[in-house]
Tab-separated table of C-alpha atoms and ligand atoms in Angstrom:
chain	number	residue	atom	x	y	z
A	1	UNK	CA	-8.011	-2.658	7.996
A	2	UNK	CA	-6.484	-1.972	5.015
A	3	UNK	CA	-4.945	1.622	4.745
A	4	UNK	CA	-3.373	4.258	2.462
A	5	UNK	CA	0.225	3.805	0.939
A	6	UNK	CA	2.590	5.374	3.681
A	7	UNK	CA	2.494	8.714	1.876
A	8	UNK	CA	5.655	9.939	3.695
A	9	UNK	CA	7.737	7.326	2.618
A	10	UNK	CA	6.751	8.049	-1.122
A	11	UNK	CA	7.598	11.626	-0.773
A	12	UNK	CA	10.651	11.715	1.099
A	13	UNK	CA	11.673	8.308	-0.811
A	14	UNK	CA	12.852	6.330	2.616
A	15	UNK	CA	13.989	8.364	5.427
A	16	UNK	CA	13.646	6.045	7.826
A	17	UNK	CA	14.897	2.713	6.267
A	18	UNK	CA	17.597	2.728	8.222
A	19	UNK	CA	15.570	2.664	10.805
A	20	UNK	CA	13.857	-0.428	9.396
A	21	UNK	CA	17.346	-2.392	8.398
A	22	UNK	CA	18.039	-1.562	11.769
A	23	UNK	CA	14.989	-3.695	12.876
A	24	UNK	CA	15.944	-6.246	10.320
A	25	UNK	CA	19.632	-6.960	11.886
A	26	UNK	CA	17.917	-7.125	15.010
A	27	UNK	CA	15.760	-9.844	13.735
A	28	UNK	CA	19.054	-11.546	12.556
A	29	UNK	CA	18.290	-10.515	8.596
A	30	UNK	CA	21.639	-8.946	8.363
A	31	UNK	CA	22.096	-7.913	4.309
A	32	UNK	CA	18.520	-7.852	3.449
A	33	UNK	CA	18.959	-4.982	1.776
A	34	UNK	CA	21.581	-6.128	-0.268
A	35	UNK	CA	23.453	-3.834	-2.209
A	36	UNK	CA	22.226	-3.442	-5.840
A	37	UNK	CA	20.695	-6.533	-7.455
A	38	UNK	CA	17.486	-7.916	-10.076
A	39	UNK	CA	14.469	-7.839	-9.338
A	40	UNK	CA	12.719	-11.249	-8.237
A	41	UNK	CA	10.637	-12.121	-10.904
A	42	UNK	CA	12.304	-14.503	-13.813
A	43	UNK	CA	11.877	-12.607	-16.550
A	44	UNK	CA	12.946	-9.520	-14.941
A	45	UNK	CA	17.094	-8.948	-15.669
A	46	UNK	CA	17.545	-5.598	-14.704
A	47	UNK	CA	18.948	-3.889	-11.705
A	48	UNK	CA	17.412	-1.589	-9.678
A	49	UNK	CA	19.203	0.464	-7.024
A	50	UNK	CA	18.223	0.871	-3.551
A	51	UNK	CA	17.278	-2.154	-2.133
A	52	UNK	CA	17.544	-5.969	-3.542
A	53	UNK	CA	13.750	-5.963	-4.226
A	54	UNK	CA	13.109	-2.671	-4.435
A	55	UNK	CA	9.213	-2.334	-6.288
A	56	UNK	CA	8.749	-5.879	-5.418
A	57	UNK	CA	4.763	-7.026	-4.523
A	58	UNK	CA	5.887	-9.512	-1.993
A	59	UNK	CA	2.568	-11.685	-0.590
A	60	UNK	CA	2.926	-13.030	2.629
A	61	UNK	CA	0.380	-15.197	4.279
A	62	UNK	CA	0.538	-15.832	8.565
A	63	UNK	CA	2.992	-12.221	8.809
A	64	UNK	CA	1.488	-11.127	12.119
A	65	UNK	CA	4.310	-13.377	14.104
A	66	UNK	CA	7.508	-15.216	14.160
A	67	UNK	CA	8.757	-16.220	10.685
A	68	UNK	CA	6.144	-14.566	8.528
A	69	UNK	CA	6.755	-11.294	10.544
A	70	UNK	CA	10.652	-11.710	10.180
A	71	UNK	CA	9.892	-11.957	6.397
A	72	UNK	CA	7.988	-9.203	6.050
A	73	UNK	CA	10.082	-7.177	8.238
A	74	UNK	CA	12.851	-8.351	6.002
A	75	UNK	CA	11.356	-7.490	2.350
A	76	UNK	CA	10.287	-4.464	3.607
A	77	UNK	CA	14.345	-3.398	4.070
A	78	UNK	CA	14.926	-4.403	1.141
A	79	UNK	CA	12.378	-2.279	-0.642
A	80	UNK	CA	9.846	-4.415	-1.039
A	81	UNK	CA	6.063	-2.950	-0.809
A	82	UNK	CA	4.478	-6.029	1.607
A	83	UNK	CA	1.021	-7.407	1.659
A	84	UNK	CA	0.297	-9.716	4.626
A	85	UNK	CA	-2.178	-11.184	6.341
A	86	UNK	CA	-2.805	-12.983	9.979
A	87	UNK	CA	-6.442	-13.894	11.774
A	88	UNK	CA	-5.065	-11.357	15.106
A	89	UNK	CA	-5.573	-7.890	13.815
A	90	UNK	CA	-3.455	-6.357	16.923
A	91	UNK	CA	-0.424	-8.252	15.885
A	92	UNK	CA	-0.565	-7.134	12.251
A	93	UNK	CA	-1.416	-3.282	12.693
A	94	UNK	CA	1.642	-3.235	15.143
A	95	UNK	CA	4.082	-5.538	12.316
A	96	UNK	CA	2.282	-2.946	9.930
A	97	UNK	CA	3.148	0.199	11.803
A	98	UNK	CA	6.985	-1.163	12.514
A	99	UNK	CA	7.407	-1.127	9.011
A	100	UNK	CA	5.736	2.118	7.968
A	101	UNK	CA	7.092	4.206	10.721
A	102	UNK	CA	10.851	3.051	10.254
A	103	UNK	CA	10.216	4.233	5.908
A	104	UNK	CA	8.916	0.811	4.526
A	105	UNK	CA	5.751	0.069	2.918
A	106	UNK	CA	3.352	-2.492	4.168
A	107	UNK	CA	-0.318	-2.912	4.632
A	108	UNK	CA	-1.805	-5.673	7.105
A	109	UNK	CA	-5.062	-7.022	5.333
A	110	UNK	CA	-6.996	-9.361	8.214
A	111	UNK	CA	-7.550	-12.789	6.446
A	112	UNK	CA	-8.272	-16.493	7.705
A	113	UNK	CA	-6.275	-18.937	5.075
A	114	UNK	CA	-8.824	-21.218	5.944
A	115	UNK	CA	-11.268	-19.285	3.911
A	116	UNK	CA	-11.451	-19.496	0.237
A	117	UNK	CA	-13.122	-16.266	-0.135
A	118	UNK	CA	-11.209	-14.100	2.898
A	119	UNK	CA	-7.773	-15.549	0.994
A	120	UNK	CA	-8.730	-14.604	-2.225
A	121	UNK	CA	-10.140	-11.112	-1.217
A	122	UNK	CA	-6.560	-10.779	0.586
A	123	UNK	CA	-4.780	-11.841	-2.370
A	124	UNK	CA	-6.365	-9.817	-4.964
A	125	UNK	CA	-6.056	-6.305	-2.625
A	126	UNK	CA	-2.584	-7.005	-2.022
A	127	UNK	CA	-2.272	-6.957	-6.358
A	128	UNK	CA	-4.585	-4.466	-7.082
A	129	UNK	CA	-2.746	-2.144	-4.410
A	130	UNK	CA	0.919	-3.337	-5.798
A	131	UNK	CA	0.102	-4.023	-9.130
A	132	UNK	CA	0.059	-7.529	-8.957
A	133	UNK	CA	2.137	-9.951	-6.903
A	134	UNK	CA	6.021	-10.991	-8.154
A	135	UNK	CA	6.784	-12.970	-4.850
A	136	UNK	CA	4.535	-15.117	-2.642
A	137	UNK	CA	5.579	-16.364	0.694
A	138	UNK	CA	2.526	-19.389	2.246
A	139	UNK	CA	3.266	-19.626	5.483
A	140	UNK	CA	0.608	-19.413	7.803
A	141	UNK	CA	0.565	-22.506	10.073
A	142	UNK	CA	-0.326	-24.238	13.039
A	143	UNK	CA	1.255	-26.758	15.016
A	144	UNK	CA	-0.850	-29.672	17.243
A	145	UNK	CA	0.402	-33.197	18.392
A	146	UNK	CA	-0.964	-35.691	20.572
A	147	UNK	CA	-1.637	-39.344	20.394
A	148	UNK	CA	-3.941	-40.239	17.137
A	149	UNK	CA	-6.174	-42.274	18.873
A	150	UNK	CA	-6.775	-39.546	21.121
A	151	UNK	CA	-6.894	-36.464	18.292
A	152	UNK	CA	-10.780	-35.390	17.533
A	153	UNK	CA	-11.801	-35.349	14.109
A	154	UNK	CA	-12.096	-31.249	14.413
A	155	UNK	CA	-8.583	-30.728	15.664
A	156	UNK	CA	-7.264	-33.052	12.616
A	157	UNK	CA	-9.060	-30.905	9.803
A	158	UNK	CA	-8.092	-27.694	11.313
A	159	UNK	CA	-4.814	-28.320	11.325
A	160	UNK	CA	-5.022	-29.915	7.309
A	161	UNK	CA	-7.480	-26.816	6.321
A	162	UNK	CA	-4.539	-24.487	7.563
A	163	UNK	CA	-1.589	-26.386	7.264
A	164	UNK	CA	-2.582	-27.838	3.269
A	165	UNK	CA	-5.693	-26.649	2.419
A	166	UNK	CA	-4.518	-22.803	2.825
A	167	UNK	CA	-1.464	-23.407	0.922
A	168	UNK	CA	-3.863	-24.819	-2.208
A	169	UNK	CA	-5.774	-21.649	-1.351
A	170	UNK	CA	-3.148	-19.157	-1.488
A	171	UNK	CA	-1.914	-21.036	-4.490
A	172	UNK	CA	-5.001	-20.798	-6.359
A	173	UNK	CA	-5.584	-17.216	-6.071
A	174	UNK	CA	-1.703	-16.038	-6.486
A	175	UNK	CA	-1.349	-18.140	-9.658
A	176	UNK	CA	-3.914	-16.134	-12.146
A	177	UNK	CA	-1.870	-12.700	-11.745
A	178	UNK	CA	1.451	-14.827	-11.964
A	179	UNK	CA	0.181	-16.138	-14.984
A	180	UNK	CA	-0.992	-12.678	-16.318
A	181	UNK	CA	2.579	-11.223	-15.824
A	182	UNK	CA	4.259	-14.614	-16.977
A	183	UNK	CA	6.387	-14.620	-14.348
A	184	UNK	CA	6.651	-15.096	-10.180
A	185	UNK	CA	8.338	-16.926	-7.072
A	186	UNK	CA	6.125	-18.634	-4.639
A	187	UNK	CA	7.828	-20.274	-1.502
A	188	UNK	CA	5.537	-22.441	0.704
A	189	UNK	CA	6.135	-22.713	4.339
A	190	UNK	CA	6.699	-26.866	4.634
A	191	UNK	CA	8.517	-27.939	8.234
A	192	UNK	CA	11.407	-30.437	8.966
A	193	UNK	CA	8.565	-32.263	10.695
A	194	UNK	CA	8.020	-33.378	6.807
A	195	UNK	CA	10.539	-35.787	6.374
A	196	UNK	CA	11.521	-36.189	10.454
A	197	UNK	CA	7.779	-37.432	11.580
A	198	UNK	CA	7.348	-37.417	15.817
A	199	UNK	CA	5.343	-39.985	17.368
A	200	UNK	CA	3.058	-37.335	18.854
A	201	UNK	CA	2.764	-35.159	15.314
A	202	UNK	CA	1.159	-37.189	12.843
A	203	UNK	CA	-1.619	-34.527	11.567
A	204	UNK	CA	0.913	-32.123	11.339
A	205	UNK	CA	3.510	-34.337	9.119
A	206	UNK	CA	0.904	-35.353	7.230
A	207	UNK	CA	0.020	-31.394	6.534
A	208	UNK	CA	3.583	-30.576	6.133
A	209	UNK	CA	4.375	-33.120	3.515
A	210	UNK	CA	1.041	-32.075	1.821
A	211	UNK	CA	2.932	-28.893	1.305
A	212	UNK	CA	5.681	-30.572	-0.442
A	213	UNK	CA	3.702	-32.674	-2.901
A	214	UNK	CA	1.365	-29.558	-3.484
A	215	UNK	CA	4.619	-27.791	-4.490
A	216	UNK	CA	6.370	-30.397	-6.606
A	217	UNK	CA	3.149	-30.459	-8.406
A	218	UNK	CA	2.221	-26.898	-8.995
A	219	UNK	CA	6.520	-26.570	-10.108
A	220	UNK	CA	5.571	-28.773	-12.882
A	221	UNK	CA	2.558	-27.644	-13.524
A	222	UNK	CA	3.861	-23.193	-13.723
A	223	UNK	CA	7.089	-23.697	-14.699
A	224	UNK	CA	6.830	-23.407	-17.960
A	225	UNK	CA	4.927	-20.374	-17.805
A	226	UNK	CA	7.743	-18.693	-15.728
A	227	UNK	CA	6.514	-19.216	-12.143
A	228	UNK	CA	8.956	-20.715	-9.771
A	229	UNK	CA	7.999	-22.395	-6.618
A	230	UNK	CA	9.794	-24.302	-3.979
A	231	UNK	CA	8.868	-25.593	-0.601
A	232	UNK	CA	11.122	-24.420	2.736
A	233	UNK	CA	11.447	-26.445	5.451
A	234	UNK	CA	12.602	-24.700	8.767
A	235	UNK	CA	13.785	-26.474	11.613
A	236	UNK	CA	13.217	-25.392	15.375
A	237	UNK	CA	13.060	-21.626	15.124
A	238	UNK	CA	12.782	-19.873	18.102
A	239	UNK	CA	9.378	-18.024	17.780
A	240	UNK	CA	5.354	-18.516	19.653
A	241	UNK	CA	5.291	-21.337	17.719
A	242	UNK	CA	7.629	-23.356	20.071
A	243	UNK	CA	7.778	-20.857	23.334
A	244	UNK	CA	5.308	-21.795	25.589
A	245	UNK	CA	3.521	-18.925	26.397
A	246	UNK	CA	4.234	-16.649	29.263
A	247	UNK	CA	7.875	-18.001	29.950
A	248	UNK	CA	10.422	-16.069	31.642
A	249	UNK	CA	13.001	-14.935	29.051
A	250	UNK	CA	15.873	-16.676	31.595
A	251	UNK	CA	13.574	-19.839	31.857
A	252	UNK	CA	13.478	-20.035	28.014
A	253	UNK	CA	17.386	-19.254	27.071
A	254	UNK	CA	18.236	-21.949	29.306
A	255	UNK	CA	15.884	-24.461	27.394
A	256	UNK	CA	17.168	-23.187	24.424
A	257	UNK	CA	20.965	-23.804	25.723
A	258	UNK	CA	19.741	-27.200	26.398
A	259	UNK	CA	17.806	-27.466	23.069
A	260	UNK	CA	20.468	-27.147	20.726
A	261	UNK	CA	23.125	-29.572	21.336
A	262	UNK	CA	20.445	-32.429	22.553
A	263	UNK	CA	18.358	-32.108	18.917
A	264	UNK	CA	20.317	-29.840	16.390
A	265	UNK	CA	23.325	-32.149	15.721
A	266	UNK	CA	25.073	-29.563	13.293
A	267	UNK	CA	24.525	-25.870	14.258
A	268	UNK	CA	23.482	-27.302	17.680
A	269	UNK	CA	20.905	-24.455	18.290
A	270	UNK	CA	17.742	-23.563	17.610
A	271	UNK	CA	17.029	-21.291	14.114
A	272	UNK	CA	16.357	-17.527	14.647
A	273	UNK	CA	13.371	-16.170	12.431
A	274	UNK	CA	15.163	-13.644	10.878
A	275	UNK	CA	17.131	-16.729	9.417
A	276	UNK	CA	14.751	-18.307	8.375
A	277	UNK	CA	13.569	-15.110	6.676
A	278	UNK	CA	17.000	-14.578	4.952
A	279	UNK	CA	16.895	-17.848	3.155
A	280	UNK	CA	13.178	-17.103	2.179
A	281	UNK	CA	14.804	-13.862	0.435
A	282	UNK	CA	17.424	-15.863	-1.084
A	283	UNK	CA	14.942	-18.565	-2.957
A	284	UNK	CA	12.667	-15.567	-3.868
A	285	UNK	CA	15.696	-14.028	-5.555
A	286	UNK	CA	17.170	-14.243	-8.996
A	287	UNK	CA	20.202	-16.285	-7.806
A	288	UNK	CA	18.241	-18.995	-8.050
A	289	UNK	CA	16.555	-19.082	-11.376
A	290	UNK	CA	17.272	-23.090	-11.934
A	291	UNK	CA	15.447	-24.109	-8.493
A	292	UNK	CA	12.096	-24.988	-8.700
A	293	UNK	CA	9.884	-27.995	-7.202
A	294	UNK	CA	12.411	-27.975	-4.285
A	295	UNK	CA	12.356	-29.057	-0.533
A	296	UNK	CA	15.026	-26.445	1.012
A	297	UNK	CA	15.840	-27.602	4.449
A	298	UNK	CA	16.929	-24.704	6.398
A	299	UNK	CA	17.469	-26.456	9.654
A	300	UNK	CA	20.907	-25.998	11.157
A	301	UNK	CA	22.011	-30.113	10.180
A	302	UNK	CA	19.377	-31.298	11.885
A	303	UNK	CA	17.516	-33.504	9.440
A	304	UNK	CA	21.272	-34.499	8.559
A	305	UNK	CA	21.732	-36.123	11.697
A	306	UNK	CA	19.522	-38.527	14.135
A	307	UNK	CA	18.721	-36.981	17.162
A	308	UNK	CA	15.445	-36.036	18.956
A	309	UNK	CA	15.342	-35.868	22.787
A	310	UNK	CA	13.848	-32.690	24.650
A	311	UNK	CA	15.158	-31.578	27.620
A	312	UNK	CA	13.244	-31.346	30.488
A	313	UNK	CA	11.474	-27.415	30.966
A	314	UNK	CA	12.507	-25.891	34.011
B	1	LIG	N1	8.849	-22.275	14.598
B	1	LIG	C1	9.227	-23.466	14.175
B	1	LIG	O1	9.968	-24.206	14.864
B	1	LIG	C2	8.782	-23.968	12.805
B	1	LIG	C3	9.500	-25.047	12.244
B	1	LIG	C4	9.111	-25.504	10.982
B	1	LIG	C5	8.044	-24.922	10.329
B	1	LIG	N2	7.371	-23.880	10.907
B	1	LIG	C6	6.278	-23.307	10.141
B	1	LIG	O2	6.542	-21.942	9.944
B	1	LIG	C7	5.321	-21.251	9.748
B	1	LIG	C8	5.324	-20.009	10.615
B	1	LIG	O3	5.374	-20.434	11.966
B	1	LIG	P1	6.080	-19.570	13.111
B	1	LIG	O4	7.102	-20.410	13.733
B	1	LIG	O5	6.411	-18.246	12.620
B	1	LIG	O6	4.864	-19.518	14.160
B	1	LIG	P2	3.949	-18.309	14.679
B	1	LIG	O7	4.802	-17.267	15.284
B	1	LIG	O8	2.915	-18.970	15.511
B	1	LIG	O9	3.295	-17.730	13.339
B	1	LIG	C9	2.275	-18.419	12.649
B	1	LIG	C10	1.643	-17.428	11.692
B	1	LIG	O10	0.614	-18.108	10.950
B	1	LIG	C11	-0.572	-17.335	11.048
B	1	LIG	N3	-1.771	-18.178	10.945
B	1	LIG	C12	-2.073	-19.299	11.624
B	1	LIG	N4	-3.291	-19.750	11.264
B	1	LIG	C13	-3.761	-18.876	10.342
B	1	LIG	C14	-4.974	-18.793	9.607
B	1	LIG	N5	-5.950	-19.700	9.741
B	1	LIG	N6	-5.126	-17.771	8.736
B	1	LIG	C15	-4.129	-16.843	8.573
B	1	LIG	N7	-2.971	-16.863	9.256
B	1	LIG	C16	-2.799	-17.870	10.139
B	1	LIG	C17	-0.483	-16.658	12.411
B	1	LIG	O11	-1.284	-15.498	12.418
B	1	LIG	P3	-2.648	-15.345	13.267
B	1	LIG	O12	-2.529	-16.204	14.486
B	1	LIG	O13	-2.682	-13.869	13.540
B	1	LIG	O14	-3.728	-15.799	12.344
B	1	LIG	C18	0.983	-16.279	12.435
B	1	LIG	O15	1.197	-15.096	11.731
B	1	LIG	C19	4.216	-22.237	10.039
B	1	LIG	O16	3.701	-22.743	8.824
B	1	LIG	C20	4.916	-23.350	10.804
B	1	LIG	O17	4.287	-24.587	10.635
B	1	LIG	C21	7.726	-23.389	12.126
């Protein structure tokens, strides 16, 4: 799946990034590109022009759809070359082609984070194609509710073996080229559903604050050798995730009308992914170089607040 280095975009430098910042605003990631700033890693202080993280390896795990696509979409603008991976090949040749044809660089590799050898087959193309990896984004994830009682065994360690298991996978196979360069971000994809638990979501909660404690661990653990890593936590974010499939568009902006001010006490809407994707860019960039171990809610005020009703679908 994997193919060649858009070749036009490294002769003719980036015709068509405005084409792809174009994209990005429409996914909400106004600024990605930034103007002129540091590359990510910590130990890297100089500027580079054209693009925030311009030369960047940026890793992203679960980028065929919704936040991991925004992300992507998002590094990309900024000059980022983007490795990513997804189980639903369609999805990432089509994220993969939006990004090549509008001047970024981006290859799709097809991986299943619940394998340890398809992640670290994914991980080590995606560095020996970039020459190495300076920012890691785990996201891939799965949601899944329903009473305990009445949850199968199966459906419990699927959503664990994505959920935590492919963080610690991802994890363990970004961390030796980290370690080689001595330097690296790694954000892991956590959920408000950490620290706000549902009756209805307890496998999930229980995967999402496995995310957290994976993270405060490995912080301790890399920081010293110049690796900084920090769980996010988005609230509600409008993407398949949450829309039931095959909704009318008008059926779906009314929920999400609804939506907000019943459960988002704050912002009183729902997160777009590009959002989400903008604050992923932020911790991945030098202008945080004292955050590490972290839990960054991104969630509108939600988790500030108390309230959790859902209004009825029409
Ligand atoms: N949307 C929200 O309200 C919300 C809130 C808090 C946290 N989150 C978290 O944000 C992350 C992204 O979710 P999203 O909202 O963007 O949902 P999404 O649109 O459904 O995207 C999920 C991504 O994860 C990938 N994925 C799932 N299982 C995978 C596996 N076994 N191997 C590789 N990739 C896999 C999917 O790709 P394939 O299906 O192609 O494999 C897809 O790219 C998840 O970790 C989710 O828990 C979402």
């Amino acid at each position: 799946m994997e193919k060649h280095t858009n070749a036009a975009a490294r002769q003719h430098g980036r015709p068509g990034r405005r084409a792809l910042l174009g994209t990005a605003a429409a996914l909400g990631v106004a600024g990605a590109a930034g103007a002129t700033a540091h590359a990510a890693g910590p130990g890297r202080g100089h500027r580079t022009p054209g693009g925030r993280f311009r030369g960047s390896s940026v890793l992203i795990t679960g980028g065929t759809s919704g936040i991991g696509r925004a992300t992507a979409i998002a590094f990309a603008a900024a000059g980022a070359n983007v490795g990513f991976c997804g189980r639903r090949a369609d999805l990432g040749s089509r994220v993969e082609r939006e990004i090549t044809d509008a001047g970024g660089e981006a290859v799709y590799i097809r991986a299943d984070v619940r394998s340890a050898e398809q992640t670290r087959d994914f991980v080590d193309r995606v560095a020996a194609r970039y020459g190495g990896i300076d920012i890691a984004f785990n996201n891939a994830g799965i949601g899944g509710g329903g009473p305990l009682h009445e949850m199968t065994p199966e459906r419990w360690d699927d959503i664990l073996a994505t959920n935590a298991r492919g963080v610690f996978l991802a994890l363990k196979y970004e961390l030796p080229h980290m370690l080689r360069a001595g330097r690296g971000v790694i954000i892991c994809t956590s959920s408000s559903a950490a620290e706000q638990a549902r009756p209805d979501g307890a496998a999930y909660t229980a995967s999402k604050r496995a995310v957290q404690g994976l993270v405060k661990s490995a912080a301790l653990a890399y920081g010293p050798q110049g690796i900084r890593i920090n769980a996010l936590l988005p609230g509600t974010t409008d993407t398949p995730f949450v829309r039931p499939p095959g909704i009318p568009d008008a059926d779906w902006a009314r929920y999400k009308e609804a939506f907000g001010p019943l459960n988002v006490e704050g912002l009183e809407r729902m997160a777009e992914p590009g959002e989400i994707a903008r604050a992923v860019l932020g911790l991945a960039s030098p202008d945080f170089p004292y955050m590490t171990g972290a839990s960054v809610a991104v969630d509108g005020g939600a988790g500030a607040g108390r309230r959790l009703v859902h209004p009825a679908r029409s």
